[in-house]
PDB file of C-alpha atoms and ligand atoms in Angstrom:
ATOM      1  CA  UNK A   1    -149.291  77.412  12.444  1.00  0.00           C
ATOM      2  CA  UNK A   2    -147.459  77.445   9.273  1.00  0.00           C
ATOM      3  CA  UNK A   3    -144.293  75.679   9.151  1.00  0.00           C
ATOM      4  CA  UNK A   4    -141.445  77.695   7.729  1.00  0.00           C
ATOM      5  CA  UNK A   5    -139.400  76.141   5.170  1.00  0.00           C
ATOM      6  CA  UNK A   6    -136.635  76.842   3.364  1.00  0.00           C
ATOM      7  CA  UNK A   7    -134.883  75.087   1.446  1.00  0.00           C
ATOM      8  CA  UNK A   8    -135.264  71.570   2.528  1.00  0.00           C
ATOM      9  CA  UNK A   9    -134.332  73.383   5.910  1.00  0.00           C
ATOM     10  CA  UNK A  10    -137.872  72.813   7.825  1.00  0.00           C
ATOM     11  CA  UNK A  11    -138.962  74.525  11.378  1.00  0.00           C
ATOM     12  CA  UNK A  12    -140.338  72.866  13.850  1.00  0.00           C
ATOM     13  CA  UNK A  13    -142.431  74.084  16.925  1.00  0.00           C
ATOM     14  CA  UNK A  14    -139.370  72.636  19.560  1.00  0.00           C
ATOM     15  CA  UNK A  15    -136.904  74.446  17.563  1.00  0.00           C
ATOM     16  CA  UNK A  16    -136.654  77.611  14.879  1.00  0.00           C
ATOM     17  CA  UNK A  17    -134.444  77.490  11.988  1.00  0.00           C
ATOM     18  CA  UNK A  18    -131.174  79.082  12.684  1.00  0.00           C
ATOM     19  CA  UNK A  19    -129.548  81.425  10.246  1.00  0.00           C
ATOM     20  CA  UNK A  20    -125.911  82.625  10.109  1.00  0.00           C
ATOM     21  CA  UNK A  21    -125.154  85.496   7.781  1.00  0.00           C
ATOM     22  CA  UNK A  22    -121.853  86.559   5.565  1.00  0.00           C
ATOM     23  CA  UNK A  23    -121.016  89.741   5.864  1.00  0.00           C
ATOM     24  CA  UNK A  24    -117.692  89.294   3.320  1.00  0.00           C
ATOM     25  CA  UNK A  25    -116.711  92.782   1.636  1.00  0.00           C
ATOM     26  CA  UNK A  26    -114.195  91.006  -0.974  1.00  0.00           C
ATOM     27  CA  UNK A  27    -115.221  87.900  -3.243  1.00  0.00           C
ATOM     28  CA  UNK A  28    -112.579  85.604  -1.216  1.00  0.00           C
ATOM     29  CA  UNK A  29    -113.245  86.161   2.300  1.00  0.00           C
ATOM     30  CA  UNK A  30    -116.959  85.094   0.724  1.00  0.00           C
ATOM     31  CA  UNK A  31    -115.542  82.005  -0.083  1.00  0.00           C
ATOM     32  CA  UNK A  32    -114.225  81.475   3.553  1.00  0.00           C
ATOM     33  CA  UNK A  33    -116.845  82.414   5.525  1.00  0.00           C
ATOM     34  CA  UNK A  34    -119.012  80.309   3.402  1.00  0.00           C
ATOM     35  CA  UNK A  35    -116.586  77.158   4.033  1.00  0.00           C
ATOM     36  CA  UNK A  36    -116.737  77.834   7.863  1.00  0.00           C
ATOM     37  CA  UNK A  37    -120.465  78.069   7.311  1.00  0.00           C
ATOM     38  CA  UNK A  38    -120.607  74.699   5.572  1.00  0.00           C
ATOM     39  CA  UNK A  39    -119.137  72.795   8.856  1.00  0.00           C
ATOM     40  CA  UNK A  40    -121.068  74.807  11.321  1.00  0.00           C
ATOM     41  CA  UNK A  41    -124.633  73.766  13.211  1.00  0.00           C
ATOM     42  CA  UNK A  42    -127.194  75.823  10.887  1.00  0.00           C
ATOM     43  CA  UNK A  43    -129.476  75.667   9.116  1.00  0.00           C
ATOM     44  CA  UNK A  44    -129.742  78.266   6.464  1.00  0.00           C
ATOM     45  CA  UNK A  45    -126.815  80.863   5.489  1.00  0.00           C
ATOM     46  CA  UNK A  46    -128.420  84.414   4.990  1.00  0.00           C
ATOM     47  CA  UNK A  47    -125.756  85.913   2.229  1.00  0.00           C
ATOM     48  CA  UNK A  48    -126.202  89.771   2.886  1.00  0.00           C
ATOM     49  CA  UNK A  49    -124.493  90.703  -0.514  1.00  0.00           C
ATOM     50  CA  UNK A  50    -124.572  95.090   0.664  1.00  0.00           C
ATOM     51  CA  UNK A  51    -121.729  94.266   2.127  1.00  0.00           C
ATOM     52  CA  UNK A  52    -119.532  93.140  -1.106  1.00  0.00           C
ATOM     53  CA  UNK A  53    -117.606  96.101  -2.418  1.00  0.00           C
ATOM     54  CA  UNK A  54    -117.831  95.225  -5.876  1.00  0.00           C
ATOM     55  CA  UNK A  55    -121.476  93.987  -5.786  1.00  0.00           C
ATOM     56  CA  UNK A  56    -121.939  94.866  -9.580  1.00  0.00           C
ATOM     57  CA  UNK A  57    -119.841  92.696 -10.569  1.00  0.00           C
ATOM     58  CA  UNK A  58    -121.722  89.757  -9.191  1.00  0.00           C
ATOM     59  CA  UNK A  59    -122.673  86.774 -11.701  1.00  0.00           C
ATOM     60  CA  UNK A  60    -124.270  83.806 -11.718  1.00  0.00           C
ATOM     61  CA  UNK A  61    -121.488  82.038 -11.468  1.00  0.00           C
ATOM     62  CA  UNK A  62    -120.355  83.556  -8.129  1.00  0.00           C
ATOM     63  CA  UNK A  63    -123.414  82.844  -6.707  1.00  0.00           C
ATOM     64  CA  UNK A  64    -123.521  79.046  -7.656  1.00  0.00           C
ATOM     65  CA  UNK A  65    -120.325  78.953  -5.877  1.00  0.00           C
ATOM     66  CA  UNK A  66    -121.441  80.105  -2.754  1.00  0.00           C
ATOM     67  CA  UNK A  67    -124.208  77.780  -2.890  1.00  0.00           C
ATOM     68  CA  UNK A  68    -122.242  74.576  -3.530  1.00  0.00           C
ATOM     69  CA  UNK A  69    -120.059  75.782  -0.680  1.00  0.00           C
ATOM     70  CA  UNK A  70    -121.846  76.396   2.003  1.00  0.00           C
ATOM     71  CA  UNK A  71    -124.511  73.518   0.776  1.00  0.00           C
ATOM     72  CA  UNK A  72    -127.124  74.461   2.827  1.00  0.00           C
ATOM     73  CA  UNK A  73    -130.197  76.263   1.602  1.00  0.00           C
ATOM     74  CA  UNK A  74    -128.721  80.328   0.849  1.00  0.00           C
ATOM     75  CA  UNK A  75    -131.090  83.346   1.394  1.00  0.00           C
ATOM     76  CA  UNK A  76    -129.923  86.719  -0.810  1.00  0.00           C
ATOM     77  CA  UNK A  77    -130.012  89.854   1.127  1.00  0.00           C
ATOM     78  CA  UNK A  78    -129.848  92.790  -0.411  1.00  0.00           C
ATOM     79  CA  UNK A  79    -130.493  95.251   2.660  1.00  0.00           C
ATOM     80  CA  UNK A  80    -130.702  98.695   1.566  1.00  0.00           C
ATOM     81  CA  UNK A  81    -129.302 101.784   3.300  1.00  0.00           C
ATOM     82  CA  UNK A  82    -132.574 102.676   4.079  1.00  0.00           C
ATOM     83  CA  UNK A  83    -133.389  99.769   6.404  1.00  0.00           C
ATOM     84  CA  UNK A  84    -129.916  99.697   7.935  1.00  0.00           C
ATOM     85  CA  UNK A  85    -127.915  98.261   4.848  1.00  0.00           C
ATOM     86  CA  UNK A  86    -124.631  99.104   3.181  1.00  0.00           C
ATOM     87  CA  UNK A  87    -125.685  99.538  -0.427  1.00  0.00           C
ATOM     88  CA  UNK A  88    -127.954 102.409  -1.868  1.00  0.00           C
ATOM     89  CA  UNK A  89    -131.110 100.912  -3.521  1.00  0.00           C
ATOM     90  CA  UNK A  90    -130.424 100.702  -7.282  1.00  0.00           C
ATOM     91  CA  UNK A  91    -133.697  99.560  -9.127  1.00  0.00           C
ATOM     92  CA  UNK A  92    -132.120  97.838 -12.414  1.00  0.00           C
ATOM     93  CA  UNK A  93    -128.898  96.588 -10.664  1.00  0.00           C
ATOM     94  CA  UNK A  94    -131.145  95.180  -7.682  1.00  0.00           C
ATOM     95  CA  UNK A  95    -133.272  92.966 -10.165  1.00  0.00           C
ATOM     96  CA  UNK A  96    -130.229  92.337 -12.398  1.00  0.00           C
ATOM     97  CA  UNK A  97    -128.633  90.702  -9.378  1.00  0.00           C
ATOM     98  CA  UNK A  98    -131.537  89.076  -8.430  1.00  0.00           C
ATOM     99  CA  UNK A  99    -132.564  87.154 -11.698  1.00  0.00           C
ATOM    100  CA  UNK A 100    -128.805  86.048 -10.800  1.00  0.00           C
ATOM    101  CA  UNK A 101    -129.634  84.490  -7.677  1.00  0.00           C
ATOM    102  CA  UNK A 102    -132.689  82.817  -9.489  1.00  0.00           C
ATOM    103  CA  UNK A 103    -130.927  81.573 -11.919  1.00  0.00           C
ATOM    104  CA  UNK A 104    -128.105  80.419  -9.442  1.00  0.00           C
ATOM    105  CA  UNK A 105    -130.350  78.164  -7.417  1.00  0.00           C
ATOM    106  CA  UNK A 106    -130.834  80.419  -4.395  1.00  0.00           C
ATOM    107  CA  UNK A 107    -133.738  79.522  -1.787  1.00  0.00           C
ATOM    108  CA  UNK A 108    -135.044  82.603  -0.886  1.00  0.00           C
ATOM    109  CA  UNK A 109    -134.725  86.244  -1.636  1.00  0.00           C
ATOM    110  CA  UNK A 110    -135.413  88.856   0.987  1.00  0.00           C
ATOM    111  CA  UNK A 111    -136.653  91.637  -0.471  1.00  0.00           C
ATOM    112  CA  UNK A 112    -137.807  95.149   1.837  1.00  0.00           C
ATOM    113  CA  UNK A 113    -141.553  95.354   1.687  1.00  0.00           C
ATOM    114  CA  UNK A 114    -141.269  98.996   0.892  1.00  0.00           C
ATOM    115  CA  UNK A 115    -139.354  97.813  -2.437  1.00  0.00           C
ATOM    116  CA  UNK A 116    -141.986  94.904  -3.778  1.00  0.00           C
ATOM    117  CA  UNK A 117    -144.317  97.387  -6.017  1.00  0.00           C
ATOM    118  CA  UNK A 118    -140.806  98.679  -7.742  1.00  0.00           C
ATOM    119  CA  UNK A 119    -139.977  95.012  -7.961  1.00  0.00           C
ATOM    120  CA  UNK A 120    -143.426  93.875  -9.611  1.00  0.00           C
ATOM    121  CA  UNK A 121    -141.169  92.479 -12.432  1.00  0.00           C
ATOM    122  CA  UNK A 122    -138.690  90.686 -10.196  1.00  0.00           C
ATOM    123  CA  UNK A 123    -141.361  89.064  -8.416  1.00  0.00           C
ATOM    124  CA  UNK A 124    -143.262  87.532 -11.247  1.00  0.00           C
ATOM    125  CA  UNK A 125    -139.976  85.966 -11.967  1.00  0.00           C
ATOM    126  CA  UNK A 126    -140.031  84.274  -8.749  1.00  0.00           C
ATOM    127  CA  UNK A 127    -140.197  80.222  -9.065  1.00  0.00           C
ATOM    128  CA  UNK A 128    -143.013  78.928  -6.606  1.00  0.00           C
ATOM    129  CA  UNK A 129    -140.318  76.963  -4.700  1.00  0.00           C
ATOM    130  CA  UNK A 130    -138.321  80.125  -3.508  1.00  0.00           C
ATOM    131  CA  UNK A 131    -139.326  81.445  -0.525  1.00  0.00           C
ATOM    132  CA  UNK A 132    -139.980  85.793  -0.799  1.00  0.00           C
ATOM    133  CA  UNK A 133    -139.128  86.466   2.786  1.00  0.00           C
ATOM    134  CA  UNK A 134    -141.131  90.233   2.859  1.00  0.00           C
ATOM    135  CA  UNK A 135    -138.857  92.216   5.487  1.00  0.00           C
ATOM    136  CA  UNK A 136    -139.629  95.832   7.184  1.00  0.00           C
ATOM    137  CA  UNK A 137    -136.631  96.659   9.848  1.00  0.00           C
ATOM    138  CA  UNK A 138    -137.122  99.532  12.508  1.00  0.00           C
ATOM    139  CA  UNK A 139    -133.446 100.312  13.489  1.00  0.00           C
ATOM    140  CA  UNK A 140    -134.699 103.256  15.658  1.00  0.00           C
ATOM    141  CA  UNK A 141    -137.690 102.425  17.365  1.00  0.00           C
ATOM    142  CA  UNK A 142    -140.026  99.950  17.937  1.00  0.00           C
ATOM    143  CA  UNK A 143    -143.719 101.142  16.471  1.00  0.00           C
ATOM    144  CA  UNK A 144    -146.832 100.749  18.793  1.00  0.00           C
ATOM    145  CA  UNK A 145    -149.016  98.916  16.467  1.00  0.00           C
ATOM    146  CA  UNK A 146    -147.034  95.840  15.677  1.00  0.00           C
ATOM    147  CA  UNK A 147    -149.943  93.759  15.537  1.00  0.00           C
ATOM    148  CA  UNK A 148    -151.397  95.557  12.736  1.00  0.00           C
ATOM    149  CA  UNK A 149    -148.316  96.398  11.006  1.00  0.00           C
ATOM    150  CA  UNK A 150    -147.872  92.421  11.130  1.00  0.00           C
ATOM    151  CA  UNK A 151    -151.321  91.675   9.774  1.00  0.00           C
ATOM    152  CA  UNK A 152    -150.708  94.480   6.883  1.00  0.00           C
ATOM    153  CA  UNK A 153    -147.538  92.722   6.031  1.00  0.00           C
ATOM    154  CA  UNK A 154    -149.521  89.558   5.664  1.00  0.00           C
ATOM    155  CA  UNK A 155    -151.415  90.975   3.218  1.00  0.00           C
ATOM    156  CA  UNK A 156    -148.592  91.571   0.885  1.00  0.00           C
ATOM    157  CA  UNK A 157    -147.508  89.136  -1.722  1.00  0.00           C
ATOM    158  CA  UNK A 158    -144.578  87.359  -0.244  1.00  0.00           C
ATOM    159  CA  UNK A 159    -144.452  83.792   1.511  1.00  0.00           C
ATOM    160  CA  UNK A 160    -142.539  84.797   4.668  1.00  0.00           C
ATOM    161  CA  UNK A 161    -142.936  88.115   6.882  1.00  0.00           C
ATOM    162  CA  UNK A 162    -139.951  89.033   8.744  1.00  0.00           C
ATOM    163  CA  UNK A 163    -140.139  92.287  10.887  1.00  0.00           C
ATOM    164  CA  UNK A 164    -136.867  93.617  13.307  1.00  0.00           C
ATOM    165  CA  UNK A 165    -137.738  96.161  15.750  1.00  0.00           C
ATOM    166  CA  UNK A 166    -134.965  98.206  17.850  1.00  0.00           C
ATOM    167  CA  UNK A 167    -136.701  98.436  21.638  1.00  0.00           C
ATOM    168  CA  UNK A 168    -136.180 101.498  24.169  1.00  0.00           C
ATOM    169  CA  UNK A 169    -137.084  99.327  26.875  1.00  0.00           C
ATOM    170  CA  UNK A 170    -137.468  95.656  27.855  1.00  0.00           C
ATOM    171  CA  UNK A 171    -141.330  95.898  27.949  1.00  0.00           C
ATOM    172  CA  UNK A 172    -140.881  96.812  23.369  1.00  0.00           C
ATOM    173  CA  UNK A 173    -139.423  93.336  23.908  1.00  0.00           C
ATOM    174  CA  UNK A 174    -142.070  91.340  25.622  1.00  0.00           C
ATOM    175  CA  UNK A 175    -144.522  93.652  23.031  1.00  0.00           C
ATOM    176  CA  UNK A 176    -142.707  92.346  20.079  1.00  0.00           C
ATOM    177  CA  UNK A 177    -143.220  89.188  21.631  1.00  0.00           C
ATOM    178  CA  UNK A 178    -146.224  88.853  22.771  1.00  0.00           C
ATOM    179  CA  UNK A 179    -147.890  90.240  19.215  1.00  0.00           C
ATOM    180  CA  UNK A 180    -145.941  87.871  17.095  1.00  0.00           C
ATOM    181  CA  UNK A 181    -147.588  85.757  19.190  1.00  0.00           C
ATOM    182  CA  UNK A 182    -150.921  86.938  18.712  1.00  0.00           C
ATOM    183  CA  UNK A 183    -150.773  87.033  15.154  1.00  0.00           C
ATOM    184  CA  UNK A 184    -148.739  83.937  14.267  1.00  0.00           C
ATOM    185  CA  UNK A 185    -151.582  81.642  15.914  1.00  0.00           C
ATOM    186  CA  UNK A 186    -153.731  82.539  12.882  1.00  0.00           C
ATOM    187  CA  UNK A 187    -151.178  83.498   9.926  1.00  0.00           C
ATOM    188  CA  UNK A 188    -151.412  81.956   6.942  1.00  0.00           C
ATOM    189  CA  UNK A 189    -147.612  82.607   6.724  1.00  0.00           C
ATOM    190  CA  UNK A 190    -144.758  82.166   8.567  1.00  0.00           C
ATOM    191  CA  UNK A 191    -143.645  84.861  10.686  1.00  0.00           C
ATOM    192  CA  UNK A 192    -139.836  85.902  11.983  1.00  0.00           C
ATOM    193  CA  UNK A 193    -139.539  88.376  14.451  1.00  0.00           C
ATOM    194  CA  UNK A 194    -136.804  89.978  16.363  1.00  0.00           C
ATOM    195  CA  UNK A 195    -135.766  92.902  18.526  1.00  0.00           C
ATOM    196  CA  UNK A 196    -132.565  94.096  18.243  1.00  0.00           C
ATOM    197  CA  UNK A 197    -129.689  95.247  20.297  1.00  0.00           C
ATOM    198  CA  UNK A 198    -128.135  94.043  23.491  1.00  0.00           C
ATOM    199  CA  UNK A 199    -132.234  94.884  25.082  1.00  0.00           C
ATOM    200  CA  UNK A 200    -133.683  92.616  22.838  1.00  0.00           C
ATOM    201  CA  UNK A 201    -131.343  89.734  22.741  1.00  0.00           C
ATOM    202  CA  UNK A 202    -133.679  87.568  25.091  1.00  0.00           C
ATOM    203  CA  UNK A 203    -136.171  87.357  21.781  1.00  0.00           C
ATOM    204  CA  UNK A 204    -133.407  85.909  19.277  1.00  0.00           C
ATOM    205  CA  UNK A 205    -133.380  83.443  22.036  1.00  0.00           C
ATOM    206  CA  UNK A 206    -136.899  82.669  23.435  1.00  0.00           C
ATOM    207  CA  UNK A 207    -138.557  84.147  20.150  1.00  0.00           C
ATOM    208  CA  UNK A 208    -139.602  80.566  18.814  1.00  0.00           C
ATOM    209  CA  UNK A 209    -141.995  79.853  21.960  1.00  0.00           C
ATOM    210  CA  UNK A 210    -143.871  83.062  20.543  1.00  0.00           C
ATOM    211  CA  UNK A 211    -144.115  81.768  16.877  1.00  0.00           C
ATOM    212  CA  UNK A 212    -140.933  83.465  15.567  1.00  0.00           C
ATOM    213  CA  UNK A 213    -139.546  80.685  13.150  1.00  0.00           C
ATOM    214  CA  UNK A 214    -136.283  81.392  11.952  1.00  0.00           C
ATOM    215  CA  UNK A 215    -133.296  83.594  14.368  1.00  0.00           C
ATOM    216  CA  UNK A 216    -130.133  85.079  13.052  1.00  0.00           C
ATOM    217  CA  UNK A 217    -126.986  83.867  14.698  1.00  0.00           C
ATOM    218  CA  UNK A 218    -123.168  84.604  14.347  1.00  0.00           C
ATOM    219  CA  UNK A 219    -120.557  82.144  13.687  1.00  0.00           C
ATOM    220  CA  UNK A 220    -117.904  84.117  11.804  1.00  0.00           C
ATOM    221  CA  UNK A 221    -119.573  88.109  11.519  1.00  0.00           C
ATOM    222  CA  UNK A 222    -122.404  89.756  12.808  1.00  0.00           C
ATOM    223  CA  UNK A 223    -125.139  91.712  10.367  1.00  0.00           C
ATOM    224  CA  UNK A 224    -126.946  93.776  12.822  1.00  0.00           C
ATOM    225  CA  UNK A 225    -126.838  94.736  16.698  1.00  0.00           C
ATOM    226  CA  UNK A 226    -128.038  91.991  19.016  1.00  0.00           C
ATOM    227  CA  UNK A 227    -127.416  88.545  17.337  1.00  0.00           C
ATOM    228  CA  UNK A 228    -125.534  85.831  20.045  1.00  0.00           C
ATOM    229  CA  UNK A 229    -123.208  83.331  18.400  1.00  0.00           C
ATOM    230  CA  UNK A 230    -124.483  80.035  17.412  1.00  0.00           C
ATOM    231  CA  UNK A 231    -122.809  78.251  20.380  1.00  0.00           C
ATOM    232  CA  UNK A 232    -124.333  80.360  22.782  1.00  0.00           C
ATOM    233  CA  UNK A 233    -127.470  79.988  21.316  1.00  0.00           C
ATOM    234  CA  UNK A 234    -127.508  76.257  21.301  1.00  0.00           C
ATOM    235  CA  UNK A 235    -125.909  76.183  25.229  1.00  0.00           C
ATOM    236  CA  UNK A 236    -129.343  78.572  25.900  1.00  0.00           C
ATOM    237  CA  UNK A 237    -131.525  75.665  24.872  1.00  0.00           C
ATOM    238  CA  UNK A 238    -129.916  73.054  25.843  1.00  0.00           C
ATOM    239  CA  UNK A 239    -128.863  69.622  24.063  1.00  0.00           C
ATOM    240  CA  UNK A 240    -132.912  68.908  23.141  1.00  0.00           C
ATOM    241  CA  UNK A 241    -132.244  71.447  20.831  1.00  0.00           C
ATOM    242  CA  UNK A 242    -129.107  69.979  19.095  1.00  0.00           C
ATOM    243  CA  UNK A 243    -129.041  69.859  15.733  1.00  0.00           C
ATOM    244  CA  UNK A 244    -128.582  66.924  13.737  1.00  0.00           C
TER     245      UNK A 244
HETATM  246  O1  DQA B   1    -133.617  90.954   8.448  1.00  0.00           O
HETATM  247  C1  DQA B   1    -132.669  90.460   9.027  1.00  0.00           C
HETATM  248  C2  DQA B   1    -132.654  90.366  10.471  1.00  0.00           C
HETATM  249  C3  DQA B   1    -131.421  91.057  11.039  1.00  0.00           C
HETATM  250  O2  DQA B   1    -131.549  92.452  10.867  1.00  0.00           O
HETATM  251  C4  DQA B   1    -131.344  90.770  12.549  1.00  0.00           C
HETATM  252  O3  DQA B   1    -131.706  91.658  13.320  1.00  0.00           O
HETATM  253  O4  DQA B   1    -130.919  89.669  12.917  1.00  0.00           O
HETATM  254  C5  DQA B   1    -130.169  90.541  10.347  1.00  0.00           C
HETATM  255  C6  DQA B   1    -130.240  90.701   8.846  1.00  0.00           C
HETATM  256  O5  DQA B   1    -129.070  90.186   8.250  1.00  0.00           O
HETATM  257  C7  DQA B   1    -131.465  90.005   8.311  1.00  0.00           C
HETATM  258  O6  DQA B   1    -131.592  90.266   6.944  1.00  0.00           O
END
């Protein structure tokens, strides 16, 4: 299997990277969350910038600062309202902001499959050591061809395919499971997968043992249904799994 990496922020197959978003609205609490970030047991922070009100007015500069705050490897989230997001896709503004995370230093950039052939001049942009984490979320249902719709997303040019799925029932679980599992064995990517909601909370947990390399955790806001707080998730597995 493919070792995620991020960063200098490495998975291994006893443990997933753990990410903890900021879900700020206002340019300070930003700067707070990412402080508590900083001293927390992470690995990466996932900035989810939809949620800023005044997201056009986002610089460089801002962006650096985050970074050197939180100093730990930053993936830039622009989720759209499409998949679930706060912000309305804008095509200029979205790679205006984006060349801004490049610039600022920024580890990876998650970028909606659907978006990456409007984004063909974003992406050439791309330095080989940032990570394009290619994401597809299903906030309604969970589709009955995962397997394929993970191979497909393979295909496309990112590093990284991440795919959230909202179950009906706890057997859309143990599918999203079971066919990350079947396709991670043989990917010649890393693959994160979760299913979301209270239902699916068992694969944020257990999700690693299927080849899932990376879960989302809280430690000071949540940015979708489902995710468990850090310290739960490290009581779940135990002290083997403390972090460093
Ligand atoms: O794609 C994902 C996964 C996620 O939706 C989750 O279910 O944990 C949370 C998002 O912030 C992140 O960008």
């Amino acid at each position: 299997m493919v070792r995620l990496k991020i960063g200098e922020a490495v998975a291994s197959s006893e443990r997933p990277l753990i990410a903890a978003p900021i879900t700020a609205s206002t340019w300070q609490q930003v700067l707070q969350e990412a402080d508590i970030l900083s001293h927390s047991a992470i690995d990466v922070v996932e900035w989810r910038i939809d949620y800023l009100t005044r997201l056009n007015e986002l610089t460089v500069d801002h962006i650096r600062q985050v970074r050197q705050t939180v100093m730990k490897p930053v993936i830039f989230t622009w989720r759209t309202l499409a998949e679930g997001g706060n912000k309305q896709y804008h095509a200029d503004m979205y790679e205006r902001i984006y060349l801004n995370a490049l610039a600022a230093g920024v580890a990876a950039l998650d970028i909606e499959i659907d978006l990456l052939k409007d984004q063909k001049a974003l992406l050439k942009q791309v330095p080989t050591n940032v990570q394009i984490i290619g994401s597809k979320h299903y906030f309604d249902r969970t589709p009955h061809n995962l397997v394929q719709a993970l191979n497909n997303m393979l295909m496309l040019p990112t590093d990284i395919v991440k795919l959230a799925v909202m179950p009906q029932s706890t057997s859309d679980v143990d599918y999203l499971l079971v066919s990350t599992k079947q396709v991670a064995n043989d990917a010649a990517k890393p693959l994160i997968t979760m299913a979301m909601g209270e239902m699916g909370m068992p694969s944020r947990i257990l999700g690693y043992q299927f080849g899932s390399q990376l879960t989302f955790a809280t430690v000071t806001g949540s940015s979708a249904p489902g995710q468990v707080t850090v310290s739960a998730l490290l009581q779940k597995w135990g002290s083997n799994h403390d972090v460093q």
